Short mmCIF file of C-alpha atoms in Angstrom, two decimals:
data_model
loop_
_atom_site.label_atom_id
_atom_site.label_comp_id
_atom_site.label_asym_id
_atom_site.label_seq_id
_atom_site.Cartn_x
_atom_site.Cartn_y
_atom_site.Cartn_z
CA MET A 1 76.87 91.53 98.11
CA THR A 2 74.83 94.57 99.14
CA GLY A 3 77.57 97.13 99.26
CA GLU A 4 81.35 97.52 99.32
CA HIS A 5 83.45 100.41 100.53
CA THR A 6 87.11 100.79 101.53
CA HIS A 7 88.74 103.08 104.03
CA ARG A 8 91.88 103.64 106.03
CA GLY A 9 90.68 101.88 109.16
CA GLU A 10 91.30 104.70 111.58
CA LEU A 11 91.68 104.05 115.29
CA PRO A 12 88.22 104.12 116.83
CA THR A 13 87.46 107.10 119.01
CA SER A 14 84.31 108.16 120.77
CA ALA A 15 81.68 109.41 118.33
CA THR A 16 80.86 113.07 118.72
CA VAL A 17 77.16 112.45 118.05
CA ALA A 18 75.13 110.63 120.68
CA ALA A 19 74.06 107.19 119.52
CA GLU A 20 70.29 106.87 119.09
CA LEU A 21 68.48 103.71 118.09
CA PRO A 22 67.22 104.01 114.49
CA THR A 23 63.49 103.73 113.95
CA GLY A 24 61.96 100.71 112.27
CA LEU A 25 64.32 98.11 113.72
CA PRO A 26 63.05 94.75 115.02
CA ALA A 27 62.24 94.25 118.69
CA GLY A 28 65.30 93.44 120.78
CA SER A 29 67.59 95.78 118.86
CA ARG A 30 69.98 97.66 121.12
CA ILE A 31 73.00 99.94 121.12
CA GLU A 32 75.97 99.12 123.30
CA PRO A 33 77.84 102.42 123.80
CA ALA A 34 81.65 102.23 123.69
CA ALA A 35 81.46 98.44 123.24
CA LEU A 36 84.03 98.36 120.44
CA PRO A 37 87.75 98.54 121.24
CA GLY A 38 88.67 102.21 121.32
CA GLY A 39 85.22 103.38 122.41
CA GLY A 40 83.14 102.80 119.29
CA ASP A 41 79.38 102.15 119.54
CA LEU A 42 77.94 98.78 118.56
CA LEU A 43 74.38 98.30 117.25
CA LEU A 44 73.00 94.76 117.59
CA VAL A 45 69.89 93.80 115.61
CA PRO A 46 68.33 90.33 115.91
CA VAL A 47 66.58 89.71 112.61
CA ALA A 48 65.18 86.93 110.43
CA PRO A 49 67.74 85.50 107.95
CA THR A 50 65.91 86.94 104.93
CA ALA A 51 65.28 90.40 106.41
CA ALA A 52 68.78 91.68 107.15
CA ALA A 53 69.42 93.31 103.75
CA ALA A 54 66.27 95.45 104.02
CA LEU A 55 67.75 97.19 107.09
CA LEU A 56 70.75 98.59 105.22
CA PRO A 57 69.33 102.13 104.76
CA GLN A 58 68.62 102.55 108.49
CA LEU A 59 72.01 101.17 109.47
CA LEU A 60 73.82 103.38 106.98
CA ALA A 61 72.01 106.44 108.25
CA TRP A 62 72.90 105.54 111.83
CA ALA A 63 76.60 105.01 111.03
CA GLU A 64 76.85 108.23 109.05
CA GLN A 65 75.60 110.28 112.00
CA SER A 66 79.08 109.99 113.52
CA ASP A 67 81.97 112.12 112.31
CA ASN A 68 83.62 109.43 110.19
CA ALA A 69 85.62 110.82 107.31
CA VAL A 70 85.25 107.58 105.33
CA PRO A 71 82.24 105.60 104.13
CA PRO A 72 81.17 102.46 105.98
CA VAL A 73 82.24 98.96 104.99
CA VAL A 74 79.28 96.68 104.28
CA VAL A 75 79.41 92.87 104.33
CA GLU A 76 76.37 90.63 103.80
CA LEU A 77 76.83 86.91 104.38
CA TYR A 78 74.45 84.03 105.15
CA GLY A 79 71.63 86.26 106.26
CA THR A 80 73.96 88.40 108.40
CA LEU A 81 74.57 92.05 107.60
CA VAL A 82 77.59 93.86 109.04
CA LEU A 83 78.17 97.56 108.64
CA TRP A 84 81.51 98.76 110.02
CA THR A 85 83.23 102.07 110.60
CA PRO A 86 86.03 102.78 113.09
CA ARG A 87 83.55 104.58 115.36
CA ARG A 88 80.29 102.75 114.78
CA ALA A 89 79.49 99.21 113.79
CA ALA A 90 76.15 97.46 113.29
CA VAL A 91 75.44 93.73 113.17
CA ALA A 92 72.07 92.47 111.94
CA SER A 93 71.83 88.70 112.24
CA PRO A 94 69.59 85.88 113.43
CA ALA A 95 69.68 85.79 117.22
CA ASP A 96 71.54 82.47 117.37
CA ARG A 97 74.33 83.83 115.12
CA LEU A 98 74.55 87.29 116.64
CA PRO A 99 77.20 86.49 119.31
CA ARG A 100 79.55 84.88 116.78
CA ALA A 101 79.14 87.71 114.28
CA THR A 102 79.69 90.28 117.01
CA ALA A 103 82.86 88.53 118.17
CA ALA A 104 84.21 88.61 114.60
CA VAL A 105 83.51 92.33 114.29
CA THR A 106 85.14 93.06 117.66
CA GLU A 107 88.24 91.03 116.80
CA PHE A 108 88.56 92.78 113.45
CA THR A 109 88.19 96.19 115.11
CA VAL A 110 91.10 95.42 117.44
CA THR A 111 93.31 94.47 114.48
CA ALA A 112 92.30 97.45 112.33
CA ALA A 113 92.78 99.87 115.23
CA GLU A 114 96.28 98.62 116.01
CA LEU A 115 97.32 98.78 112.36
CA ALA A 116 95.98 102.35 112.08
CA GLU A 117 97.93 103.32 115.20
CA ILE A 118 101.13 101.90 113.69
CA GLU A 119 100.48 103.80 110.44
CA ARG A 120 100.10 107.07 112.32
CA ALA A 121 103.31 106.44 114.26
CA ILE A 122 105.16 105.75 110.99
CA ALA A 123 103.85 109.02 109.57
CA GLY A 124 105.36 110.78 112.60
CA LEU A 125 108.75 109.21 111.92
CA TRP A 126 108.65 110.30 108.28
CA ARG A 127 108.48 113.95 109.41
CA ASN A 128 112.07 113.67 110.70
CA TYR A 129 113.39 111.38 107.98
CA GLU A 130 114.70 114.03 105.53
CA ALA A 131 116.34 116.06 108.30
CA ASP A 132 118.11 112.95 109.64
CA LEU A 133 119.38 111.67 106.27
CA PRO A 134 122.82 113.38 106.49
CA CYS A 135 123.49 111.59 109.78
CA GLY A 136 123.20 108.29 107.95
CA PHE A 137 126.36 109.22 106.03
CA ALA A 138 128.41 110.91 108.76
CA VAL A 139 127.77 112.16 112.29
CA THR A 140 129.62 115.45 112.56
CA ALA A 141 130.63 117.34 115.69
CA ALA A 142 127.50 119.46 115.29
CA ASP A 143 125.37 116.31 115.28
CA ALA A 144 127.04 114.71 118.29
CA GLY A 145 124.46 116.18 120.67
CA ARG A 146 121.65 114.61 118.62
CA VAL A 147 122.83 111.02 119.14
CA PRO A 148 120.34 110.32 121.98
CA GLU A 149 117.54 111.73 119.81
CA LEU A 150 118.55 109.54 116.87
CA ALA A 151 118.82 106.53 119.18
CA GLU A 152 115.27 107.15 120.43
CA ARG A 153 113.95 107.26 116.86
CA TYR A 154 115.73 104.00 116.14
CA ARG A 155 114.10 102.49 119.23
CA GLN A 156 110.69 103.75 118.10
CA SER A 157 111.08 102.36 114.60
CA MET A 158 112.23 98.95 115.87
CA SER A 159 109.36 98.88 118.37
CA LEU A 160 106.89 99.56 115.55
CA ALA A 161 108.50 96.85 113.42
CA GLY A 162 108.05 94.40 116.29
CA ARG A 163 104.41 95.39 116.80
CA LEU A 164 103.75 94.99 113.08
CA ALA A 165 105.40 91.56 113.04
CA ARG A 166 103.19 90.43 115.93
CA LEU A 167 100.11 91.84 114.19
CA SER A 168 100.86 90.22 110.83
CA PRO A 169 99.53 86.71 111.67
CA ARG A 170 96.16 88.22 112.62
CA ILE A 171 96.02 90.02 109.27
CA HIS A 172 97.12 87.06 107.15
CA GLN A 173 94.89 84.43 108.74
CA PRO A 174 94.35 81.46 106.40
CA PRO A 175 90.74 80.57 105.58
CA GLN A 176 89.15 78.28 108.12
CA HIS A 177 88.16 74.73 107.18
CA PRO A 178 85.35 74.06 107.46
CA PRO A 179 84.25 77.67 106.90
CA THR A 180 82.50 79.45 109.75
CA LEU A 181 80.41 82.61 109.80
CA ALA A 182 82.83 84.41 112.12
CA GLY A 183 85.84 83.35 110.08
CA GLN A 184 84.35 84.49 106.77
CA LEU A 185 83.12 87.78 108.22
CA GLY A 186 86.62 88.54 109.50
CA GLU A 187 88.12 87.56 106.16
CA ARG A 188 85.71 89.79 104.21
CA LEU A 189 86.29 92.76 106.54
CA ARG A 190 90.07 92.41 106.29
CA ASP A 191 89.77 92.23 102.51
CA ARG A 192 87.45 95.25 102.22
CA CYS A 193 89.74 97.35 104.42
CA ARG A 194 92.87 96.13 102.56
CA LEU A 195 94.66 95.23 105.78
CA ALA A 196 97.12 92.92 103.99
CA ASP A 197 98.17 95.63 101.52
CA ARG A 198 98.44 98.23 104.26
CA GLU A 199 100.54 95.89 106.42
CA GLU A 200 102.90 95.33 103.48
CA PHE A 201 103.19 99.08 102.84
CA ALA A 202 103.89 99.74 106.53
CA ASP A 203 106.53 97.01 106.60
CA ASP A 204 108.30 98.51 103.56
CA GLN A 205 108.28 101.97 105.12
CA LEU A 206 109.62 100.71 108.43
CA GLU A 207 112.40 98.85 106.64
CA THR A 208 113.52 102.10 105.01
CA ILE A 209 113.33 104.07 108.26
CA VAL A 210 115.13 101.40 110.30
CA ARG A 211 117.90 101.24 107.70
CA LEU A 212 118.50 104.99 108.05
CA TYR A 213 118.75 104.92 111.85
CA GLU A 214 120.91 101.81 111.79
CA GLY A 215 123.27 103.81 109.57
CA CYS A 216 123.10 106.74 111.98
CA GLY A 217 123.98 104.40 114.85
CA GLN A 218 126.92 102.98 112.93
CA ARG A 219 128.25 106.46 112.08
CA ALA A 220 127.87 107.58 115.70
CA SER A 221 129.69 104.43 116.87
CA ASP A 222 132.48 105.01 114.32
CA ARG A 223 132.88 108.60 115.52
CA LEU A 224 133.06 107.51 119.17
CA LEU A 225 135.68 104.88 118.37
CA ALA A 226 137.68 107.41 116.36
CA GLN A 227 137.60 109.84 119.29
CA ARG A 228 138.79 107.14 121.68
CA GLU A 229 141.58 106.15 119.31
CA HIS A 230 142.59 109.81 119.02
CA VAL A 231 142.72 110.18 122.80
CA LEU A 232 144.66 106.93 123.15
CA THR A 233 147.17 108.06 120.51
CA TRP A 234 147.83 111.30 122.39
CA VAL A 235 148.18 109.43 125.67
CA ILE A 236 150.82 107.19 124.08
CA VAL A 237 152.60 110.23 122.62
CA LEU A 238 152.66 111.97 125.98
CA LEU A 239 153.92 108.85 127.74
CA LEU A 240 156.71 108.46 125.18
CA ALA A 241 157.57 112.12 125.54
CA ALA A 242 157.70 111.81 129.34
CA GLU A 243 159.86 108.72 129.06
CA THR A 244 162.22 110.56 126.70
CA VAL A 245 162.49 113.51 129.09
CA LEU A 246 163.23 111.21 132.00
CA LEU A 247 165.85 109.42 129.96
CA LEU A 248 167.55 112.71 129.01
CA VAL A 249 167.51 113.85 132.64
CA ASP A 250 169.10 110.58 133.67
CA LEU A 251 171.78 110.89 130.98
CA LEU A 252 172.58 114.46 131.99
CA ALA A 253 172.82 113.44 135.62
CA THR A 254 175.17 110.60 134.72
CA ALA A 255 177.32 112.86 132.55
CA GLY A 256 177.51 115.54 135.27
CA GLY A 257 178.65 113.00 137.84
#
């Protein structure tokens, strides 16, 4: 293993620094701008199986030219060297293995980007969590106007839970048998970026948030039912009162006759 770094796996965005091909790379090396999902640049380097590790300094320097706030993830496997950041990724591999390695990096980038987007959305929901806690106990008259807002936050949290559930099988892929280069590269990248741990943390957070807004929905429903029962009670009282008045009028008319 040449190097190992972890990071948050941010959603790829366009690098602020123009991508330039590093010097000293083998012939046939090329940069594919915005080739990664989200607009990240991809550097492809066809290289002999025993020469990939020697290119690490150039690839690191190239990746660090972008405005990444985290260090690159480095995976070396079977003569293939992968250096990954959310905004720049480099693959140095024998030419016959380069397409498979590139496909593994692209697939991983899609998964990491979607997980990072879910994490950011969860962080947005947490900003309202403390303010909404009282509504989980009782929705007062002052909170009645906030019911649509609370319902929208419940919808958002359930939508995120669904997205995370659909993403989970891609994060928890079992090892392939027999092993393949693409499969092992994806497995190493997911491990280095701790996608499984992050998916578990996100699931726990969403469970807590969903539970709050389910409580808010129940309290709002209870209040609405109570209001309807109150109105119905008064309607019954008024009808009984009207019936009583009519009965008294009828009795007085009978007595007067």
